[in-house]
PDB file of C-alpha atoms in Angstrom:
ATOM      1  CA  UNK A   1      -6.638   5.629 -18.088  1.00  0.00           C
ATOM      2  CA  UNK A   2      -3.718   6.050 -15.661  1.00  0.00           C
ATOM      3  CA  UNK A   3      -2.688   3.735 -12.834  1.00  0.00           C
ATOM      4  CA  UNK A   4      -1.205   4.154  -9.344  1.00  0.00           C
ATOM      5  CA  UNK A   5      -0.206   1.178  -7.183  1.00  0.00           C
ATOM      6  CA  UNK A   6      -0.191   0.543  -3.424  1.00  0.00           C
ATOM      7  CA  UNK A   7       0.619  -2.274  -1.009  1.00  0.00           C
ATOM      8  CA  UNK A   8      -1.977  -4.863  -0.007  1.00  0.00           C
ATOM      9  CA  UNK A   9      -1.515  -6.655   3.319  1.00  0.00           C
ATOM     10  CA  UNK A  10      -2.078 -10.370   2.726  1.00  0.00           C
ATOM     11  CA  UNK A  11      -3.883 -10.542   6.081  1.00  0.00           C
ATOM     12  CA  UNK A  12      -6.540  -8.215   4.685  1.00  0.00           C
ATOM     13  CA  UNK A  13      -8.763 -10.968   3.239  1.00  0.00           C
ATOM     14  CA  UNK A  14     -11.146 -13.056   5.361  1.00  0.00           C
ATOM     15  CA  UNK A  15     -12.404 -16.601   4.932  1.00  0.00           C
ATOM     16  CA  UNK A  16     -15.590 -15.408   3.232  1.00  0.00           C
ATOM     17  CA  UNK A  17     -13.718 -13.148   0.798  1.00  0.00           C
ATOM     18  CA  UNK A  18     -14.046  -9.752   2.463  1.00  0.00           C
ATOM     19  CA  UNK A  19     -10.995  -7.691   1.640  1.00  0.00           C
ATOM     20  CA  UNK A  20      -9.557  -4.289   2.488  1.00  0.00           C
ATOM     21  CA  UNK A  21      -6.455  -2.279   1.732  1.00  0.00           C
ATOM     22  CA  UNK A  22      -4.944   1.098   0.911  1.00  0.00           C
ATOM     23  CA  UNK A  23      -6.163   2.069  -2.549  1.00  0.00           C
ATOM     24  CA  UNK A  24      -4.511   5.501  -2.655  1.00  0.00           C
ATOM     25  CA  UNK A  25      -1.708   6.832  -0.461  1.00  0.00           C
ATOM     26  CA  UNK A  26      -1.489  10.538   0.270  1.00  0.00           C
ATOM     27  CA  UNK A  27       1.603  12.716   0.361  1.00  0.00           C
ATOM     28  CA  UNK A  28       4.359  10.366  -0.800  1.00  0.00           C
ATOM     29  CA  UNK A  29       5.939  10.261  -4.232  1.00  0.00           C
ATOM     30  CA  UNK A  30       5.610   6.963  -6.095  1.00  0.00           C
ATOM     31  CA  UNK A  31       8.145   5.459  -8.494  1.00  0.00           C
ATOM     32  CA  UNK A  32       6.539   7.377 -11.358  1.00  0.00           C
ATOM     33  CA  UNK A  33       7.038  10.785  -9.728  1.00  0.00           C
ATOM     34  CA  UNK A  34       3.357  11.302  -8.795  1.00  0.00           C
ATOM     35  CA  UNK A  35       1.918  12.277  -5.430  1.00  0.00           C
ATOM     36  CA  UNK A  36      -1.775  12.293  -4.506  1.00  0.00           C
ATOM     37  CA  UNK A  37      -2.915  15.325  -2.545  1.00  0.00           C
ATOM     38  CA  UNK A  38      -5.366  14.564   0.314  1.00  0.00           C
ATOM     39  CA  UNK A  39      -8.938  15.013  -0.902  1.00  0.00           C
ATOM     40  CA  UNK A  40      -8.093  14.415  -4.556  1.00  0.00           C
ATOM     41  CA  UNK A  41     -10.660  11.591  -4.736  1.00  0.00           C
ATOM     42  CA  UNK A  42     -13.372  13.173  -2.591  1.00  0.00           C
ATOM     43  CA  UNK A  43     -15.536  14.520  -5.427  1.00  0.00           C
ATOM     44  CA  UNK A  44     -15.258  11.318  -7.448  1.00  0.00           C
ATOM     45  CA  UNK A  45     -16.369   9.164  -4.506  1.00  0.00           C
ATOM     46  CA  UNK A  46     -19.153  11.435  -3.266  1.00  0.00           C
ATOM     47  CA  UNK A  47     -22.449   9.556  -3.412  1.00  0.00           C
ATOM     48  CA  UNK A  48     -20.945   6.397  -4.892  1.00  0.00           C
ATOM     49  CA  UNK A  49     -21.972   3.082  -3.360  1.00  0.00           C
ATOM     50  CA  UNK A  50     -19.507   0.867  -5.215  1.00  0.00           C
ATOM     51  CA  UNK A  51     -16.365   0.800  -7.345  1.00  0.00           C
ATOM     52  CA  UNK A  52     -15.393  -2.107  -9.652  1.00  0.00           C
ATOM     53  CA  UNK A  53     -12.759  -4.569  -8.384  1.00  0.00           C
ATOM     54  CA  UNK A  54     -10.691  -5.941 -11.283  1.00  0.00           C
ATOM     55  CA  UNK A  55      -7.728  -8.241 -11.804  1.00  0.00           C
ATOM     56  CA  UNK A  56      -4.751  -6.345 -13.290  1.00  0.00           C
ATOM     57  CA  UNK A  57      -6.961  -3.571 -14.744  1.00  0.00           C
ATOM     58  CA  UNK A  58      -8.575  -6.116 -17.075  1.00  0.00           C
ATOM     59  CA  UNK A  59     -12.238  -5.196 -17.552  1.00  0.00           C
ATOM     60  CA  UNK A  60     -12.977  -8.760 -18.670  1.00  0.00           C
ATOM     61  CA  UNK A  61     -11.835 -10.087 -15.267  1.00  0.00           C
ATOM     62  CA  UNK A  62     -14.023  -8.584 -12.524  1.00  0.00           C
ATOM     63  CA  UNK A  63     -13.093 -10.137  -9.174  1.00  0.00           C
ATOM     64  CA  UNK A  64     -15.628  -8.458  -6.895  1.00  0.00           C
ATOM     65  CA  UNK A  65     -16.754  -5.025  -5.795  1.00  0.00           C
ATOM     66  CA  UNK A  66     -15.512  -2.298  -3.437  1.00  0.00           C
ATOM     67  CA  UNK A  67     -18.346  -0.976  -1.273  1.00  0.00           C
ATOM     68  CA  UNK A  68     -16.776   1.091   1.500  1.00  0.00           C
ATOM     69  CA  UNK A  69     -14.378   4.045   1.303  1.00  0.00           C
ATOM     70  CA  UNK A  70     -12.752   5.869   4.211  1.00  0.00           C
ATOM     71  CA  UNK A  71     -10.012   8.500   4.274  1.00  0.00           C
ATOM     72  CA  UNK A  72      -7.246   7.922   6.817  1.00  0.00           C
ATOM     73  CA  UNK A  73      -3.985   9.720   7.583  1.00  0.00           C
ATOM     74  CA  UNK A  74      -2.203   7.447   5.110  1.00  0.00           C
ATOM     75  CA  UNK A  75      -4.761   7.619   2.321  1.00  0.00           C
ATOM     76  CA  UNK A  76      -7.957   6.081   1.002  1.00  0.00           C
ATOM     77  CA  UNK A  77      -8.841   2.763   2.634  1.00  0.00           C
ATOM     78  CA  UNK A  78     -11.233   0.569   0.670  1.00  0.00           C
ATOM     79  CA  UNK A  79     -13.236  -2.467   1.740  1.00  0.00           C
ATOM     80  CA  UNK A  80     -15.027  -4.878  -0.522  1.00  0.00           C
ATOM     81  CA  UNK A  81     -16.137  -8.393  -1.309  1.00  0.00           C
ATOM     82  CA  UNK A  82     -14.451 -10.892  -3.596  1.00  0.00           C
ATOM     83  CA  UNK A  83     -16.902 -12.766  -5.793  1.00  0.00           C
ATOM     84  CA  UNK A  84     -15.975 -16.313  -4.783  1.00  0.00           C
ATOM     85  CA  UNK A  85     -18.564 -17.768  -7.170  1.00  0.00           C
ATOM     86  CA  UNK A  86     -16.644 -16.364 -10.158  1.00  0.00           C
ATOM     87  CA  UNK A  87     -13.409 -17.730 -11.602  1.00  0.00           C
ATOM     88  CA  UNK A  88     -11.601 -14.389 -11.257  1.00  0.00           C
ATOM     89  CA  UNK A  89     -12.844 -13.874  -7.704  1.00  0.00           C
ATOM     90  CA  UNK A  90     -11.783 -17.341  -6.592  1.00  0.00           C
ATOM     91  CA  UNK A  91      -8.400 -16.913  -8.291  1.00  0.00           C
ATOM     92  CA  UNK A  92      -7.899 -13.522  -6.626  1.00  0.00           C
ATOM     93  CA  UNK A  93      -8.810 -14.948  -3.217  1.00  0.00           C
ATOM     94  CA  UNK A  94      -6.235 -17.732  -3.488  1.00  0.00           C
ATOM     95  CA  UNK A  95      -3.504 -15.475  -4.874  1.00  0.00           C
ATOM     96  CA  UNK A  96      -3.973 -12.886  -2.111  1.00  0.00           C
ATOM     97  CA  UNK A  97      -3.945 -15.542   0.603  1.00  0.00           C
ATOM     98  CA  UNK A  98      -0.805 -17.102  -0.876  1.00  0.00           C
ATOM     99  CA  UNK A  99       0.939 -13.723  -1.115  1.00  0.00           C
ATOM    100  CA  UNK A 100       1.226 -13.843  -4.924  1.00  0.00           C
ATOM    101  CA  UNK A 101      -0.862 -10.672  -5.211  1.00  0.00           C
ATOM    102  CA  UNK A 102       0.669  -7.908  -3.122  1.00  0.00           C
ATOM    103  CA  UNK A 103      -0.904  -4.656  -4.180  1.00  0.00           C
ATOM    104  CA  UNK A 104      -3.871  -2.529  -5.120  1.00  0.00           C
ATOM    105  CA  UNK A 105      -3.829  -0.204  -8.121  1.00  0.00           C
ATOM    106  CA  UNK A 106      -6.307   2.527  -8.940  1.00  0.00           C
ATOM    107  CA  UNK A 107      -7.452   3.259 -12.479  1.00  0.00           C
ATOM    108  CA  UNK A 108      -8.119   6.981 -12.781  1.00  0.00           C
ATOM    109  CA  UNK A 109      -8.262  10.069 -14.950  1.00  0.00           C
ATOM    110  CA  UNK A 110      -6.517  13.250 -13.874  1.00  0.00           C
ATOM    111  CA  UNK A 111      -8.895  16.213 -13.585  1.00  0.00           C
ATOM    112  CA  UNK A 112      -6.531  18.756 -12.018  1.00  0.00           C
ATOM    113  CA  UNK A 113      -2.777  18.649 -11.416  1.00  0.00           C
ATOM    114  CA  UNK A 114       0.226  20.880 -10.837  1.00  0.00           C
ATOM    115  CA  UNK A 115       3.951  20.371 -11.267  1.00  0.00           C
ATOM    116  CA  UNK A 116       6.180  21.188  -8.293  1.00  0.00           C
ATOM    117  CA  UNK A 117       9.840  20.655  -9.108  1.00  0.00           C
ATOM    118  CA  UNK A 118      10.088  17.180 -10.615  1.00  0.00           C
ATOM    119  CA  UNK A 119       6.901  15.980  -8.907  1.00  0.00           C
ATOM    120  CA  UNK A 120       3.413  15.905 -10.365  1.00  0.00           C
ATOM    121  CA  UNK A 121       0.845  16.701  -7.662  1.00  0.00           C
ATOM    122  CA  UNK A 122      -2.534  15.119  -8.390  1.00  0.00           C
ATOM    123  CA  UNK A 123      -5.140  17.572  -7.086  1.00  0.00           C
ATOM    124  CA  UNK A 124      -8.339  15.945  -8.351  1.00  0.00           C
ATOM    125  CA  UNK A 125      -8.882  12.481  -9.798  1.00  0.00           C
ATOM    126  CA  UNK A 126     -11.810  10.625 -11.321  1.00  0.00           C
ATOM    127  CA  UNK A 127     -11.686   7.071  -9.960  1.00  0.00           C
ATOM    128  CA  UNK A 128     -12.748   4.346 -12.395  1.00  0.00           C
ATOM    129  CA  UNK A 129     -11.736   1.118 -10.674  1.00  0.00           C
ATOM    130  CA  UNK A 130      -9.425  -0.470  -8.074  1.00  0.00           C
ATOM    131  CA  UNK A 131      -7.489  -3.514  -9.240  1.00  0.00           C
ATOM    132  CA  UNK A 132      -5.603  -6.322  -7.557  1.00  0.00           C
ATOM    133  CA  UNK A 133      -2.004  -6.412  -8.852  1.00  0.00           C
ATOM    134  CA  UNK A 134       1.165  -8.407  -8.237  1.00  0.00           C
ATOM    135  CA  UNK A 135       3.788  -5.706  -7.614  1.00  0.00           C
ATOM    136  CA  UNK A 136       2.811  -2.336  -6.130  1.00  0.00           C
ATOM    137  CA  UNK A 137       4.773   0.623  -7.509  1.00  0.00           C
ATOM    138  CA  UNK A 138       4.202   3.016  -4.612  1.00  0.00           C
ATOM    139  CA  UNK A 139       7.070   3.084  -2.092  1.00  0.00           C
ATOM    140  CA  UNK A 140       4.667   3.272   0.853  1.00  0.00           C
ATOM    141  CA  UNK A 141       4.804  -0.528   0.524  1.00  0.00           C
ATOM    142  CA  UNK A 142       8.125  -0.368   2.375  1.00  0.00           C
ATOM    143  CA  UNK A 143       6.589   1.473   5.321  1.00  0.00           C
ATOM    144  CA  UNK A 144       3.602  -0.862   5.489  1.00  0.00           C
ATOM    145  CA  UNK A 145       5.688  -4.024   5.347  1.00  0.00           C
ATOM    146  CA  UNK A 146       8.021  -2.866   8.123  1.00  0.00           C
ATOM    147  CA  UNK A 147       5.094  -1.815  10.312  1.00  0.00           C
ATOM    148  CA  UNK A 148       3.459  -5.190   9.766  1.00  0.00           C
ATOM    149  CA  UNK A 149       6.611  -7.066  10.770  1.00  0.00           C
ATOM    150  CA  UNK A 150       7.117  -4.973  13.903  1.00  0.00           C
ATOM    151  CA  UNK A 151       3.487  -5.361  14.971  1.00  0.00           C
ATOM    152  CA  UNK A 152       3.949  -9.132  14.703  1.00  0.00           C
ATOM    153  CA  UNK A 153       7.067  -8.987  16.913  1.00  0.00           C
ATOM    154  CA  UNK A 154       9.441  -9.737  14.040  1.00  0.00           C
ATOM    155  CA  UNK A 155      12.464  -7.934  12.644  1.00  0.00           C
ATOM    156  CA  UNK A 156      12.762  -6.617   9.089  1.00  0.00           C
ATOM    157  CA  UNK A 157      15.842  -7.538   7.072  1.00  0.00           C
ATOM    158  CA  UNK A 158      18.671  -5.004   6.897  1.00  0.00           C
ATOM    159  CA  UNK A 159      17.758  -3.986   3.303  1.00  0.00           C
ATOM    160  CA  UNK A 160      14.082  -3.591   4.279  1.00  0.00           C
ATOM    161  CA  UNK A 161      15.017  -1.432   7.261  1.00  0.00           C
ATOM    162  CA  UNK A 162      17.411   0.685   5.182  1.00  0.00           C
ATOM    163  CA  UNK A 163      14.669   1.258   2.587  1.00  0.00           C
ATOM    164  CA  UNK A 164      12.284   2.202   5.384  1.00  0.00           C
ATOM    165  CA  UNK A 165      14.749   4.787   6.713  1.00  0.00           C
ATOM    166  CA  UNK A 166      15.347   6.209   3.219  1.00  0.00           C
ATOM    167  CA  UNK A 167      11.581   6.594   2.748  1.00  0.00           C
ATOM    168  CA  UNK A 168      11.411   8.316   6.152  1.00  0.00           C
ATOM    169  CA  UNK A 169      13.848  10.986   4.918  1.00  0.00           C
ATOM    170  CA  UNK A 170      17.335   9.781   5.866  1.00  0.00           C
ATOM    171  CA  UNK A 171      20.199   9.859   3.349  1.00  0.00           C
ATOM    172  CA  UNK A 172      21.636   6.596   2.016  1.00  0.00           C
ATOM    173  CA  UNK A 173      24.730   6.832   4.251  1.00  0.00           C
ATOM    174  CA  UNK A 174      22.624   7.700   7.313  1.00  0.00           C
ATOM    175  CA  UNK A 175      20.211   4.847   6.642  1.00  0.00           C
ATOM    176  CA  UNK A 176      23.075   2.366   6.236  1.00  0.00           C
ATOM    177  CA  UNK A 177      24.716   3.530   9.463  1.00  0.00           C
ATOM    178  CA  UNK A 178      21.509   3.498  11.503  1.00  0.00           C
ATOM    179  CA  UNK A 179      20.393   0.117  10.179  1.00  0.00           C
ATOM    180  CA  UNK A 180      23.822  -1.396  10.810  1.00  0.00           C
ATOM    181  CA  UNK A 181      24.037  -0.128  14.377  1.00  0.00           C
ATOM    182  CA  UNK A 182      20.385  -0.756  15.200  1.00  0.00           C
ATOM    183  CA  UNK A 183      19.620  -4.127  13.624  1.00  0.00           C
ATOM    184  CA  UNK A 184      22.990  -5.799  13.099  1.00  0.00           C
ATOM    185  CA  UNK A 185      23.641  -6.381  16.843  1.00  0.00           C
ATOM    186  CA  UNK A 186      20.235  -8.035  17.139  1.00  0.00           C
ATOM    187  CA  UNK A 187      20.981 -10.386  14.254  1.00  0.00           C
ATOM    188  CA  UNK A 188      24.277 -11.300  15.942  1.00  0.00           C
ATOM    189  CA  UNK A 189      22.691 -11.836  19.371  1.00  0.00           C
ATOM    190  CA  UNK A 190      22.527 -15.255  20.988  1.00  0.00           C
ATOM    191  CA  UNK A 191      19.543 -17.538  20.519  1.00  0.00           C
ATOM    192  CA  UNK A 192      16.722 -16.851  22.944  1.00  0.00           C
ATOM    193  CA  UNK A 193      17.387 -13.137  23.262  1.00  0.00           C
ATOM    194  CA  UNK A 194      14.557 -10.722  22.546  1.00  0.00           C
ATOM    195  CA  UNK A 195      14.545  -7.518  20.477  1.00  0.00           C
ATOM    196  CA  UNK A 196      11.593  -6.122  22.410  1.00  0.00           C
ATOM    197  CA  UNK A 197      13.311  -2.897  23.497  1.00  0.00           C
ATOM    198  CA  UNK A 198      14.433  -2.129  19.967  1.00  0.00           C
ATOM    199  CA  UNK A 199      11.036  -3.018  18.508  1.00  0.00           C
ATOM    200  CA  UNK A 200       9.255  -0.823  21.046  1.00  0.00           C
ATOM    201  CA  UNK A 201      11.440   2.135  20.122  1.00  0.00           C
ATOM    202  CA  UNK A 202      11.018   1.466  16.411  1.00  0.00           C
ATOM    203  CA  UNK A 203       7.240   1.128  16.747  1.00  0.00           C
ATOM    204  CA  UNK A 204       7.091   4.443  18.577  1.00  0.00           C
ATOM    205  CA  UNK A 205       8.885   6.122  15.676  1.00  0.00           C
ATOM    206  CA  UNK A 206       6.858   4.658  12.796  1.00  0.00           C
ATOM    207  CA  UNK A 207       3.516   5.066  14.536  1.00  0.00           C
ATOM    208  CA  UNK A 208       3.829   8.852  14.674  1.00  0.00           C
TER     209      UNK A 208
END
């Protein structure tokens, strides 16, 4: 069984253990050189009412169940319920809330694929389970984390912003120059000043 990892927003779990996140991102290449084509999971999910929720792909540690699946522009969004009456479910709940668990990872089998350059395009996958993991491998985590910060009215660090720009398609030198000119003045600004104009412009770009 193969694995692909994605970011999990720590705000995505409620008091009663309901949880949601991006289980599969479409169109971007992960650290392993794989990219999921939109619709690759459609056949596997058709008619299914649930998918197992595990801790770290360990079948002896079920933490709950995923019961809702919806395709978005970014990928497959899953919603489920942590089993708070179980040891694994309670552990997962606390780790997600504390930020110790930061990702989702799908366990799958490749049905159809094609190689384009150095990238493996996953055309059809059989989904077995969606696990909670500590470190997501997929670089969409950078985009999600920056969006989350901006939506909260905060600024990303210079390295985070540079990574975001690299993921958006800029070269390393371009990303360094843009980040330095865009964020550095805000970090050097006097106390009490607001980065609202910059954040508004940034939000307009990353919301496209």
